[in-house]
Amino acid sequence: MEQIKVFNDFYQFSSINEGFPITFNQYLLLGEEPFLFHTGNSNHIKLLVPKLKKLLGDKSLDYVFISHFESDECGGLRYLLLHFPNIKTICSQVTAMQLRGFGFTNELIIKKTNDMLESKNFKLKFIAYPSEMHLWKGILAVDLDRQLFFSSDLFIKRETVAVPSWYDEINKISAKQIPCQNALKTLQSILRDIDVKYIATGHGPFLKL
């Protein structure tokens, strides 16, 4: 697992699974209320937790963000809770339903479009995400202070590429990713109204626009 310091208080962790030529990324936002974006799967998390503990020092981990219910987004949650039992999970209502169905009893904070979560270190706004394959409603997040968008599976990149513009990336979201025309158009309309300078991809390199 590769650890990359993106900003002074922001880290990316990347792994490559055998048979998949893309990275699987998690992100840590440090501060008074440390925030993890995605757990990775059950293998990723065992490599990730020691790195988190080293970076956190005497701090705990306050939040984990799960964009949608899938193994590389939340497959490591049970192991994460063994090490950070008081962590609060930020997710959609559908993801919360799935987690409870799998026996998770930790605190779940349900978010939907335009909901906010603020601290001294971040100002997160949430956006509904009709994640493939079954269009189970997940959520995406943007840190308004940093103009940093957590894109989950929307903008998958196999290598570092030149990104023309935020609007070009939005226009390239395909029906393969969101196979419902109305849901796709609604999401694209919402995304066009936010200002973004950076994209923290779920798979691929961190992108600067």
Coordinates of N, CA and C in Angstrom, one line a residue, residues 156-164 169 172 205-209:
I156 N -13.0 7.2 -12.8 CA -12.0 6.1 -12.7 C -10.9 6.4 -13.7
K157 N -9.7 6.5 -13.2 CA -8.5 6.8 -14.0 C -7.5 5.7 -13.8
R158 N -6.9 5.2 -14.9 CA -5.9 4.1 -14.8 C -4.5 4.7 -14.6
E159 N -4.3 6.0 -15.0 CA -3.0 6.6 -14.9 C -3.2 8.1 -14.8
T160 N -2.1 8.8 -14.5 CA -2.2 10.2 -14.4 C -2.5 10.8 -15.8
V161 N -3.5 11.6 -15.9 CA -3.9 12.2 -17.2 C -4.1 13.7 -17.0
A162 N -4.0 14.4 -18.1 CA -4.4 15.8 -18.1 C -5.9 15.9 -18.1
V163 N -6.4 16.6 -17.1 CA -7.9 16.8 -17.0 C -8.2 18.2 -17.5
P164 N -8.9 18.3 -18.7 CA -9.2 19.6 -19.3 C -10.0 20.5 -18.4
E169 N -15.2 16.6 -17.3 CA -15.3 15.4 -16.5 C -16.8 15.0 -16.2
K172 N -18.5 13.6 -19.2 CA -18.1 12.3 -19.6 C -18.7 11.2 -18.8
P205 N -5.3 8.1 -9.9 CA -4.5 9.2 -9.3 C -5.4 10.3 -8.7
F206 N -4.8 11.0 -7.8 CA -5.4 12.3 -7.3 C -5.3 13.3 -8.4
L207 N -6.4 14.0 -8.7 CA -6.4 14.9 -9.9 C -6.5 16.4 -9.5
K208 N -5.7 17.2 -10.1 CA -5.7 18.6 -9.9 C -6.3 19.2 -11.2
L209 N -7.3 20.0 -11.1 CA -7.9 20.6 -12.3 C -7.2 21.9 -12.7

